[in-house]
Structures are given as C-alpha cells and as structure tokens.
XYZ file of C-alpha atoms in Angstrom:
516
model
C 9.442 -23.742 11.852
C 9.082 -25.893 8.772
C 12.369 -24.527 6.211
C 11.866 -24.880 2.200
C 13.093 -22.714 -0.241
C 13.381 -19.432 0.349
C 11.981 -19.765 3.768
C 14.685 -17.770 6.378
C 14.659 -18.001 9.955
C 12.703 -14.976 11.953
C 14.908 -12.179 12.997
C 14.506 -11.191 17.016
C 13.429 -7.571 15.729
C 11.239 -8.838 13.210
C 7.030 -10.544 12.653
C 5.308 -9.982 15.653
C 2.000 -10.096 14.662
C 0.159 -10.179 11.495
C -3.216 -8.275 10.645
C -4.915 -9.631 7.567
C -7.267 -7.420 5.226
C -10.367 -8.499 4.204
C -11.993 -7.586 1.187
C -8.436 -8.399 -1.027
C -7.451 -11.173 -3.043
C -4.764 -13.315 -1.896
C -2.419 -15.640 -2.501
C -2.380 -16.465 1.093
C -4.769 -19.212 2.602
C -6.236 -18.762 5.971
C -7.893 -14.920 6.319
C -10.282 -14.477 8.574
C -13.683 -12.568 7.338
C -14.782 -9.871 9.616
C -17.089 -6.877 8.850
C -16.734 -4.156 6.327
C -17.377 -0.819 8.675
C -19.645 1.824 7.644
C -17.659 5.135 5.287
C -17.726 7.824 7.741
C -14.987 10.157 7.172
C -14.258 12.137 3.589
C -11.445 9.902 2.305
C -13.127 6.657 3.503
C -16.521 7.814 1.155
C -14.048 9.245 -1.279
C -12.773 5.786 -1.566
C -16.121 4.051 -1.418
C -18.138 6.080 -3.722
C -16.396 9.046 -5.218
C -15.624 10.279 -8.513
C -12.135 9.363 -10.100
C -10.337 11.645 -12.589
C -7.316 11.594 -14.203
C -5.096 13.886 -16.638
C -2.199 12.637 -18.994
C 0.329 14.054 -21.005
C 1.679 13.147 -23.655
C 5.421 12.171 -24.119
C 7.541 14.467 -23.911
C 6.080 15.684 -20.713
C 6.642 16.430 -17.164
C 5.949 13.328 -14.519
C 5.166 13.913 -10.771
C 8.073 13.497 -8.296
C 6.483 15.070 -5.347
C 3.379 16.928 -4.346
C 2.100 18.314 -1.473
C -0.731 20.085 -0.655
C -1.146 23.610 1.771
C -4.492 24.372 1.752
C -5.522 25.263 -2.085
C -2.355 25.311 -3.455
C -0.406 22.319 -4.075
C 3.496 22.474 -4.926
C 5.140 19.648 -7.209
C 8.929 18.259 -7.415
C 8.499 17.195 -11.563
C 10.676 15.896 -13.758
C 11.082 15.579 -17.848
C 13.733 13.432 -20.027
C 13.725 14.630 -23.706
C 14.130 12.836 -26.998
C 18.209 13.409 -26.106
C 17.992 11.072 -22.781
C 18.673 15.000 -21.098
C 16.591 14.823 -17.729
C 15.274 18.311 -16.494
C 13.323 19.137 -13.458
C 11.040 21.653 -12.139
C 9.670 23.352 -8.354
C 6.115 24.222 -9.367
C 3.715 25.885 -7.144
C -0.585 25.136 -8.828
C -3.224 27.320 -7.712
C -6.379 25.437 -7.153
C -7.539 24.621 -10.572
C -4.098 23.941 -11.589
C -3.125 26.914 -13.419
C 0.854 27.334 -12.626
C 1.542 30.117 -10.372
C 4.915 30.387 -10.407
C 8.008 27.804 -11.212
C 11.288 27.072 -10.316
C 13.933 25.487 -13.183
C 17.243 24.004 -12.465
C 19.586 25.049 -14.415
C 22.675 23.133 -16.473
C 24.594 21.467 -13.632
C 22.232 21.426 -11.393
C 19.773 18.825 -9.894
C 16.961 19.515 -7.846
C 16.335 17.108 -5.383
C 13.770 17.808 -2.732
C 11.234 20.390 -0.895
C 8.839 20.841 1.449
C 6.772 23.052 2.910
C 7.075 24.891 6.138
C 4.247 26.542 7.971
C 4.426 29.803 6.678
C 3.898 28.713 3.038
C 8.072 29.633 2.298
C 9.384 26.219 0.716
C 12.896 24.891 0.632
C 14.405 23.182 -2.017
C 18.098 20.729 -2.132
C 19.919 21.359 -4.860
C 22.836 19.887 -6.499
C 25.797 21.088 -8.363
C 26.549 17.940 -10.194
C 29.776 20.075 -12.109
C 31.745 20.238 -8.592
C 34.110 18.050 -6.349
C 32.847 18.512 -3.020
C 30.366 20.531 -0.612
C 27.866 20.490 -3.992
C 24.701 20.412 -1.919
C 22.951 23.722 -1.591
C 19.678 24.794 0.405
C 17.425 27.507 -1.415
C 14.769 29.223 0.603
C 11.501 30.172 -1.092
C 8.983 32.772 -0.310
C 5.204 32.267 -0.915
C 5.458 34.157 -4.115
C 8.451 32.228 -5.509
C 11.058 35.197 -4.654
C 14.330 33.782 -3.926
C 14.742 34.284 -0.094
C 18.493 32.611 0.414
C 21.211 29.926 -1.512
C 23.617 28.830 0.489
C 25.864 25.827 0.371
C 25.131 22.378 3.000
C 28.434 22.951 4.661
C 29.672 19.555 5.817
C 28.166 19.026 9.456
C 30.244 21.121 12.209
C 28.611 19.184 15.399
C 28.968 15.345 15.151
C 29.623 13.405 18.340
C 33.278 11.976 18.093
C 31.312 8.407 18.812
C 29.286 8.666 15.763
C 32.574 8.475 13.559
C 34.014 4.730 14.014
C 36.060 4.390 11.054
C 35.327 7.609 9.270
C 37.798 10.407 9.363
C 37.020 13.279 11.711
C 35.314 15.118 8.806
C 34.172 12.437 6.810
C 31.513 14.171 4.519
C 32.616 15.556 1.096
C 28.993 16.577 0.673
C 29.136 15.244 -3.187
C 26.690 13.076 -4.762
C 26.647 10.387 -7.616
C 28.743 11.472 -9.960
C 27.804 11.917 -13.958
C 27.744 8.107 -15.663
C 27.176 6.131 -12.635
C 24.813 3.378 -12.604
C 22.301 5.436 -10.472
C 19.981 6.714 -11.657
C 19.679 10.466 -11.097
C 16.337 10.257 -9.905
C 17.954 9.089 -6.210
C 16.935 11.793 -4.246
C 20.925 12.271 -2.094
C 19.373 15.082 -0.262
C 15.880 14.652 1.912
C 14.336 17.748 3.583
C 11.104 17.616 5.861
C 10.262 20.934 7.792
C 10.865 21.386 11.752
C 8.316 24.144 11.788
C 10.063 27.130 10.318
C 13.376 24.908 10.366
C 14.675 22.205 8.913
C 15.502 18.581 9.004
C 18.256 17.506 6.230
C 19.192 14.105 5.652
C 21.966 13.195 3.060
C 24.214 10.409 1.525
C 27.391 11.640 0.769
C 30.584 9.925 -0.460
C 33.337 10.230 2.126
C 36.108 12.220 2.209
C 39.232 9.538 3.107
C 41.907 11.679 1.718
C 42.516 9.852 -1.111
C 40.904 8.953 -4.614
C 39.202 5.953 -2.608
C 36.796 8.039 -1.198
C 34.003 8.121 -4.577
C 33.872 4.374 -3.777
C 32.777 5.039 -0.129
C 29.313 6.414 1.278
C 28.175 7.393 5.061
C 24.694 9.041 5.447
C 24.090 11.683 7.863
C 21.162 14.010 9.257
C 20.831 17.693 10.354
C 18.864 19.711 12.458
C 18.894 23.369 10.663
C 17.657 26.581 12.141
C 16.553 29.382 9.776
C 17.388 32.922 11.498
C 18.359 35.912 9.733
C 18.064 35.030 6.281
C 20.049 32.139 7.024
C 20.598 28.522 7.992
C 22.573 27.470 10.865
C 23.723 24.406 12.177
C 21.813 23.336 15.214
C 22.866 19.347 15.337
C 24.185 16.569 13.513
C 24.432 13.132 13.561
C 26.071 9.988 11.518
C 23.386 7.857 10.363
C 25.002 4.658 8.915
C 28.866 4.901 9.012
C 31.400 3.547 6.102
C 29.601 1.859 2.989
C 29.220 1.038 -0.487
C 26.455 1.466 -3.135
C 24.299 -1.606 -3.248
C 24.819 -3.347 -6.772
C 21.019 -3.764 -7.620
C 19.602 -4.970 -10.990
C 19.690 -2.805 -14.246
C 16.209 -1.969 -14.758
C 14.284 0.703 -17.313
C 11.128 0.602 -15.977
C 11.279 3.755 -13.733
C 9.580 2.184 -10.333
C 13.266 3.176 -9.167
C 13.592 -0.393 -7.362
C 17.622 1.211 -7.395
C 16.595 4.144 -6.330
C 14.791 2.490 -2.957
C 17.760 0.088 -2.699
C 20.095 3.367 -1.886
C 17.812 6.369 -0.840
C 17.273 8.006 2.513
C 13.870 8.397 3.733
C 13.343 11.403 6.444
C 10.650 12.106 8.576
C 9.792 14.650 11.295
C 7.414 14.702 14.314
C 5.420 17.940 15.506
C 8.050 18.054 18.738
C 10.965 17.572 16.251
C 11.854 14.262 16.774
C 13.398 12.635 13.521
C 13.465 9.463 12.116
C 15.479 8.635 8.872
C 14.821 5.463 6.877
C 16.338 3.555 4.594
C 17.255 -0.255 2.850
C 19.570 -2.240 5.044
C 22.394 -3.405 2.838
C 25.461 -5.730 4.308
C 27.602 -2.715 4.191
C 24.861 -0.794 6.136
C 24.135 -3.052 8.691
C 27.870 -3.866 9.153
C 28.369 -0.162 9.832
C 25.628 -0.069 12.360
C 27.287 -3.142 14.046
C 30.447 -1.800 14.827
C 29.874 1.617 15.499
C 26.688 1.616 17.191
C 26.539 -1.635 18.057
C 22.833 -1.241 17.542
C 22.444 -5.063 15.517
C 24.792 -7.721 15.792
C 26.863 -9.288 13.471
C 24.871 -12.531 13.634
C 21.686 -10.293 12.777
C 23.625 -8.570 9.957
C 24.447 -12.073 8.232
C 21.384 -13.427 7.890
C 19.849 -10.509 6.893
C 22.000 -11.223 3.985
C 20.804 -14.447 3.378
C 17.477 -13.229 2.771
C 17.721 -12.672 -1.192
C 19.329 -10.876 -3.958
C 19.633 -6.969 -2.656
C 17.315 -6.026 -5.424
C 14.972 -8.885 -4.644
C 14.692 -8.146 -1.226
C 15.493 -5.038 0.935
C 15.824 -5.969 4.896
C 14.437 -2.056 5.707
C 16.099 -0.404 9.118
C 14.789 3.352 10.715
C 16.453 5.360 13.189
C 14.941 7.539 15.600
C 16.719 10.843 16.717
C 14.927 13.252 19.939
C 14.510 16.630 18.864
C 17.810 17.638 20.532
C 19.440 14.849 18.452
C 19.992 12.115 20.917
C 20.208 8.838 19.205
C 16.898 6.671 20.287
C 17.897 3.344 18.332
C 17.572 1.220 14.847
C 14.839 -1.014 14.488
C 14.371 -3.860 11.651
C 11.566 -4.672 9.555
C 12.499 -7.901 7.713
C 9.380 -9.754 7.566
C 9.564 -13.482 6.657
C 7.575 -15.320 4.802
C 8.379 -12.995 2.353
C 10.623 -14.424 -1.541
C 10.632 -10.196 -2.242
C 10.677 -7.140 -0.171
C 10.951 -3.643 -0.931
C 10.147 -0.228 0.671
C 9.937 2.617 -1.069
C 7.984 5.625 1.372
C 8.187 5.996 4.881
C 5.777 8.215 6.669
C 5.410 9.216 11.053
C 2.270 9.867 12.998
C 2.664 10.352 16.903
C 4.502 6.932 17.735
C 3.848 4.882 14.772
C 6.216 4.479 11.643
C 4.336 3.282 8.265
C 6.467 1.924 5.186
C 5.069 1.091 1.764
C 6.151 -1.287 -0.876
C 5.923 -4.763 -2.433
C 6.064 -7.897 -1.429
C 5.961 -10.984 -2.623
C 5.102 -14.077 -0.281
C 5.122 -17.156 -0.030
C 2.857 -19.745 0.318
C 2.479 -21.956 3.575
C 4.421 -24.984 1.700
C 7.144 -22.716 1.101
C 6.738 -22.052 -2.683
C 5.430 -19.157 -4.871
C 2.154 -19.200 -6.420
C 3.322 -17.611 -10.099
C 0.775 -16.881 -12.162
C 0.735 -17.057 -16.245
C 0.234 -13.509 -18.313
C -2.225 -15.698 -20.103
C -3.593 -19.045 -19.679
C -0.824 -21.482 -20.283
C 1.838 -18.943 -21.471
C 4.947 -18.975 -20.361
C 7.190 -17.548 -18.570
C 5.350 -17.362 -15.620
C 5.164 -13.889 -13.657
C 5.592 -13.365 -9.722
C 2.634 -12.489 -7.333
C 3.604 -8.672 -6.360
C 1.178 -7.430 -3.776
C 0.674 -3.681 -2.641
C 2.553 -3.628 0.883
C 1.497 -1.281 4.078
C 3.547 -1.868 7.469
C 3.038 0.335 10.753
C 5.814 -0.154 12.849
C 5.927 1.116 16.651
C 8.744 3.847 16.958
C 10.349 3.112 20.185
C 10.354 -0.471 19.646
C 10.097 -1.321 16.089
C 7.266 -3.718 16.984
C 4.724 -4.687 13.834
C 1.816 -2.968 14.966
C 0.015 -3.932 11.776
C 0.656 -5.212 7.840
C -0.871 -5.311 4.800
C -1.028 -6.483 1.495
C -3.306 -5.324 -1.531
C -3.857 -7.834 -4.215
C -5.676 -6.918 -7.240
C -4.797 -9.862 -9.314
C -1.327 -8.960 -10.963
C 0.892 -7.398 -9.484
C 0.941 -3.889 -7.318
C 3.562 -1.858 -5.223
C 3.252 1.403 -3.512
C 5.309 4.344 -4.228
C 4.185 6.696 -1.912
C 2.348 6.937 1.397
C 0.645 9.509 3.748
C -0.857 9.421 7.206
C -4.156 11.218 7.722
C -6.620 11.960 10.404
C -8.504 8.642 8.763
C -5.596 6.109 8.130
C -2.966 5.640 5.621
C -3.357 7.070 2.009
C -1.241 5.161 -0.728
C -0.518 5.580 -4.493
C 1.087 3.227 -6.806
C 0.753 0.889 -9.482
C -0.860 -1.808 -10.366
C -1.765 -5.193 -12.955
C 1.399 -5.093 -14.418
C 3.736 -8.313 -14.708
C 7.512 -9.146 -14.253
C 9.110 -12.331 -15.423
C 9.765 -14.567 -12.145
C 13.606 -15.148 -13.956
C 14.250 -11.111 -14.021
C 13.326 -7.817 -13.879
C 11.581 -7.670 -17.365
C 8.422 -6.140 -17.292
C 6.000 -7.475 -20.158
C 2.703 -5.579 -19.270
C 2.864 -2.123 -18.814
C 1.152 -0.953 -15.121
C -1.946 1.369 -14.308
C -1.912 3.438 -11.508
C -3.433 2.547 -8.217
C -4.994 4.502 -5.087
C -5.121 2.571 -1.930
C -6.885 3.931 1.594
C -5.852 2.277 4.450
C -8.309 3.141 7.416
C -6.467 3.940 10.873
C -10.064 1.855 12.697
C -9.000 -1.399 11.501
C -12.080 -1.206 8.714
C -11.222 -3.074 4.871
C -8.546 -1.528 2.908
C -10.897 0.588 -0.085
C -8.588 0.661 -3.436
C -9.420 3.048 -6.536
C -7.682 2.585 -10.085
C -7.953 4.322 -13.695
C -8.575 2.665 -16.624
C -4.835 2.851 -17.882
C -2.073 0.147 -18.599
C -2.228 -3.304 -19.295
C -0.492 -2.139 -22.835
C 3.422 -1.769 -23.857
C 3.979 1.272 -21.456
C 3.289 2.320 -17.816
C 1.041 4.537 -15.907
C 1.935 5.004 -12.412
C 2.026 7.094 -9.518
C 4.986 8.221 -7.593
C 3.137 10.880 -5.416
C 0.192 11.472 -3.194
C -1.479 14.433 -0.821
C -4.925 14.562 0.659
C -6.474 18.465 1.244
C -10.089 18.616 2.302
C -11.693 15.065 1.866
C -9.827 15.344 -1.792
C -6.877 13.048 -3.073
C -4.272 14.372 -5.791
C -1.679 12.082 -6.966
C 1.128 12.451 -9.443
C 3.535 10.380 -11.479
C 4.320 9.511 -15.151
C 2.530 8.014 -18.121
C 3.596 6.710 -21.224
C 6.604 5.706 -19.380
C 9.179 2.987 -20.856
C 9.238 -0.183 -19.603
C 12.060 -2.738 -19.643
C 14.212 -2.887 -22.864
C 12.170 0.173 -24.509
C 15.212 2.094 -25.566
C 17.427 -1.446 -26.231
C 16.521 -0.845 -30.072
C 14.409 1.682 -30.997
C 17.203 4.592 -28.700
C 16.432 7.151 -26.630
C 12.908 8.486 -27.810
C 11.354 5.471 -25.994
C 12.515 6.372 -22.984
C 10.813 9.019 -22.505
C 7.357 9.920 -20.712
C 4.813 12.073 -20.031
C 2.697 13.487 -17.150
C 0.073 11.897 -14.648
C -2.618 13.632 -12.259
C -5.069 11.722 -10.416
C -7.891 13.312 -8.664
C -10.308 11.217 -6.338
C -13.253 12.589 -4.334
C-alpha cells in the first residue's frame, strides 16, 4: 500500500469493501456509473419530487434537539440560550399541525437530557441535577397527556459482573455528570435512553467514584436494562461499557455542530428482541480500557488508532453489542482509511445492520487533499467535508456499505434513521472551515439526505438558507407516513461570533423542515 501523508495502515477490523454512490460529486476518481432506479416508495418520491418547507425562528428561539414521531404527534427534546449565555430546555409534545399540546420545562439546576417514546405513547425523560455531588441522574416517566407518572433517581447499577470492573472500584459510578464551567459543552447528552418496549435501555457516562478528589478527572460509561413495574423502575441488568478514562481534549469550537460533543457522547440503540448496542468515539483512553479489561482490541490496534489524527480531526468510532439478557457480544471498529477526517455523530440499528453518520474528509489516491478556495483564488483554502453514511454488520463489524454525499462544499450528518425504504439523514451543508482550524467562514444550510436500502442513488433535498455569516442546520430527523420532519437551529453563531460583539451572538433560533 503506497504511504504519503496522512495515509495510515488498514486496521484488521476495518475497510472491507467500498460501495460508491452515483449521482454525487466527488473528490474521488474512479466511480463507477450504474442506473438511477425508478421512485417507488413514499420517501424515495418524497425525495425525488416532493414539496420542501421550512419554518424559522428568530433569535432568541428554541432549536431542535430531538424529535420523534408516533403516529400524528411528534415529541421534541429543544433547547434555547438567551441574551445572558443561560441555556434552557424543553420536552414538547406537537399535535399534527404543530400546535403545542403540552410541555415539559426544566427547572434551575436541572438539565434535561434525553427521551423517547415507548409503545404506549408514555415517554421518559433523563434528567440532571447539575447542583449535586453524586447519583444526580434521575428518570421521569410521562403519561400521554403529560401527567407526571414517576421521578426517581438512576441509582448507581446494583448488577455488574465482577469481570466488567478491571481497575474500577467495586462501585465505580458516582452517577454525576460534567460539572458547571467545564469545557463541555452542556449540550453532551451524559444520559441516553431508547425504549425496550414498555422498558428501558439507559446508557450513561459517569465520572468515577475512586474515593478520593481524583475521581472528577476519571470517566467509565455504563448501560442498563430497566424494567418499569408498579409505578417504578427496577434494575434488571447492567454492564461496564468502556472501563477507566479521561475526557478527550478536542478543539474549542462555537459553531454548535457539537464536533466535542460527538468526541465524548454515548450513542444507544435497541433491537425489537432487546438486544442493545451502545456507540461511541474511540479515544486512547477508551480503547486502552477495552484492551485490558475486555481484551476485546489489542494494544497494537489501540496505538495506531492513535496515529490516525488529532482526536477532533478524526474519531476511530467503536460499538458494542449486548443480548437482551445482557451478555456481552463484542466491540467492533470502524476506522476507515483513506480518510485525513472522521467523525460520527448518530448511530441507528435495523435487524443485523448498524448505520453511523458523519463527515469525512478523504483523500485523494496520491495521498493529498483536494482543498478547495471559498472563492476563486482566495485564500485560505477550505477542506472537502463530505456527508458520511456507513452500515456496519452487527456481529462482525464488517462494512456492509459506505457513503459519501458531496454537494460541493462541505456537508456532515447529524442525525440518521432507518426506514422500511433505507436510511433517512439530516444535516448541513455548503458551509466552509479553514483547512489550518476549526474556523468556520460561511455559515451552513441545512441538508436532507435519503439513502435507499435497494442499492438505488442517494436523493438529497436542501433549503435555500446559509451561505451568509450564520448557520442553518439540522440536528434531528423522523419520517411518519411517507412525510419527513426535521429539526435544528437557525441563526446560529458560528466560530468567533461572541469573541467581540459578547453573548447576544451566540444565540439562535428555531428550525423545522418538512419534506413530502
């Protein structure tokens, strides 16, 4: 394999095969033509010929975290930062046309962090009580209405497997989050909840509990199998996800496509049987931990997965699968070379296939980057982001298929969903960063990408936002009835807004995006 700069060797776990789309600019030389199938289903004609409309707030408003749909309804995870830099979020619940139904505020001290949906329309939300030492997580069950069915506390997990704990004390889990004036963000969801029917699947960072001050320096990550019986939840199972590590030290950035948040956040997933499967960004101290207590990569794997790039340049990205009795099935890899950036920021499970979505930026077959100037012959020159779609096989972590979306600038995905079609993704897109940093100097518009599961060309759908001094993105996306809704922010800062002009640039206002 020819070497130049950049270039890494291939990991055993890693590139196994490589599926081009057609249809897509690219940097890439070499793509093979092949038919553009027939739109049969409602997304795929949707995306082919359907109307596109979008709604926008002005600043100060509330952005999209989260949506899902249930039929009519749709419930949203939003979020608002005031003139103050004071964040606030909101648990809304939209009839069809949108009218609010009912709502759900944090309050001071408090920090909502997730939901979802079970079958019987009741939702639960993670909360946090960002005032406290330890066990600050708390679960709060929601009936259809919005009527408070239960809060109670995450206790720390009862039934871990003594081999799960390598060098973490027997209860390792304080059950506390970042604490107030760290350099994450509070937008890193710490607590990740995906329904198990009518139960629940949690899965957490936590800092660890060593007995000593040293324990807000040190995280493990861990995942629960909840039961919900008499008004309550109960402990069914739990198991250590990555043993003892440290936050990754990613760049500063104000540009709110959370690149720090992906660096450090679980991603949690649940199959109809139960089975779970947590994701997440491989960091040294990560990978380390799954080397000597699982001994599920090598340390030989683990260091040149570090060689791969800055940590906020590029993200090695490692899943673990757990049965639905909580049997641990494995880690797999997916650190793809070829590749100067990599990031994942969704994760999403159909049947035995694992999608990610992302960035990427590659490079070309002599081993360089093809930058490209914001304007002809202006400089500095900007790196080639492209839209980035993996489906990974489950039991074996095998590439089953990868893609990139290129429309020109640069794209990523925040958000992904499987459907009966094929994958559904939302982003951003024709915005540029500096190849030297992470300034941003164009702000993005927001992108909607369909990904059909027959093999057919990848069908993309933008709005006519961005390309100015602020962004318009999407950080959210659901599919009811042939119909796509996707949420997010607009009028959001981009690098260095608030370096001069203080806090009132930083904030942002809302972003809905209907296709059909």
């Amino acid at each position: 394999m020819k070497t130049s700069r950049g270039a890494r060797p291939m990991l055993p776990r890693t590139l196994l095969m490589r599926v081009w789309v057609l249809g897509l600019a690219s940097a890439c030389s070499g793509e093979v033509e092949r038919p553009n199938p027939v739109a049969s289903g409602p997304l795929a004609r949707a995306f082919e010929s359907g109307g596109v409309a979008h709604q926008s707030s002005p600043r100060v408003g509330y952005g999209g975290l989260k949506l899902r749909m249930a039929g009519e309804r749709s419930y949203a995870l939003e979020i608002t930062r005031d003139t103050a830099a004071v964040e606030t979020r909101r648990f809304v619940a939209y009839a069809a046309q949108g009218q609010v139904l009912w709502q759900f505020t944090e309050q001071p001290q408090e920090l909502l962090m997730d939901f979802t949906v079970h079958p019987s329309g009741e939702v639960s939300l993670s909360v946090e009580h960002t005032d406290e030492v330890r066990d600050t997580f708390e679960l709060v069950r929601l009936s259809v209405d919005g009527a408070v069915l239960a809060r109670q506390r995450l206790p720390a997990p009862e039934t871990l497997p003594p081999g799960d704990l390598g060098l973490l004390p027997a209860s390792p889990f304080l059950m506390k989050a970042v604490p107030a004036g760290s350099h994450v963000g509070k937008w890193l969801p710490w607590v990740r909840l995906e329904a198990r029917g009518e139960e629940l699947a949690v899965a957490f960072l936590s800092y660890v509990d060593r007995g000593d001050e040293s324990g807000t320096q040190a995280l493990a990550s861990g995942v629960m199998a909840l039961q919900w019986s008499g008004g309550r939840y109960t402990e069914q199972w739990a198991r250590v996800v990555d043993g003892l590590h440290s936050l990754i030290q990613v760049a500063w950035q104000y540009d709110e496509f959370h690149w720090l948040d992906a660096a450090t956040q679980p991603l949690l997933a649940v199959s109809p049987e139960g089975r779970v499967i947590v994701g997440r960004a491989l960091s040294q101290g990560r990978c380390t931990a799954l080397s000597q207590t699982f001994q599920e990569l090598s340390s030989t794997e683990c260091r040149i997965l570090g060689m791969r790039n800055s940590p906020h340049r590029y993200q090695p990205f490692a899943f673990t699968s757990f049965s639905p009795e909580g049997a641990r099935e494995g880690t797999h890899v997916l650190a793809p070379e070829g590749l100067e950036e990599f990031v994942v920021f969704d994760m999403a499970l159909r049947g035995e296939e694992v999608a990610v979505a992302g960035t990427a930026v590659r490079f070309q077959e002599d081993g360089t980057v093809k930058y490209y100037a914001a304007s002809p012959s202006a400089e500095p020159i900007m790196l080639p982001y492209d839209g980035y779609v993996a489906v990974l096989d489950r039991a074996t972590g095998a590439l089953r298929s990868e893609v990139y979306v290129d429309e020109g600038r640069a794209e990523y995905f925040a958000a992904l969903r499987w459907t009966e079609e094929g994958l559904l993704a939302a982003g951003a897109a024709d915005w540029d960063r500096w190849n030297g940093g992470m300034s941003v100097s164009r702000g993005a518009g927001p992108l909607l990408a369909f990904i059909p599961g027959d093999g057919g060309a990848v069908r993309t759908r933008s709005v006519g936002l961005g390309g100015g001094a602020r962004h318009f993105h999407l950080l959210t996306v659901d599919t009811w009835d042939g119909a796509v809704v996707a949420l997010g922010v607009s009028e959001a800062p981009m690098t260095h807004s608030g370096d001069s002009a203080g806090a009132e640039q930083m904030t942002f206002g809302g972003l809905r995006v209907g296709l059909r």
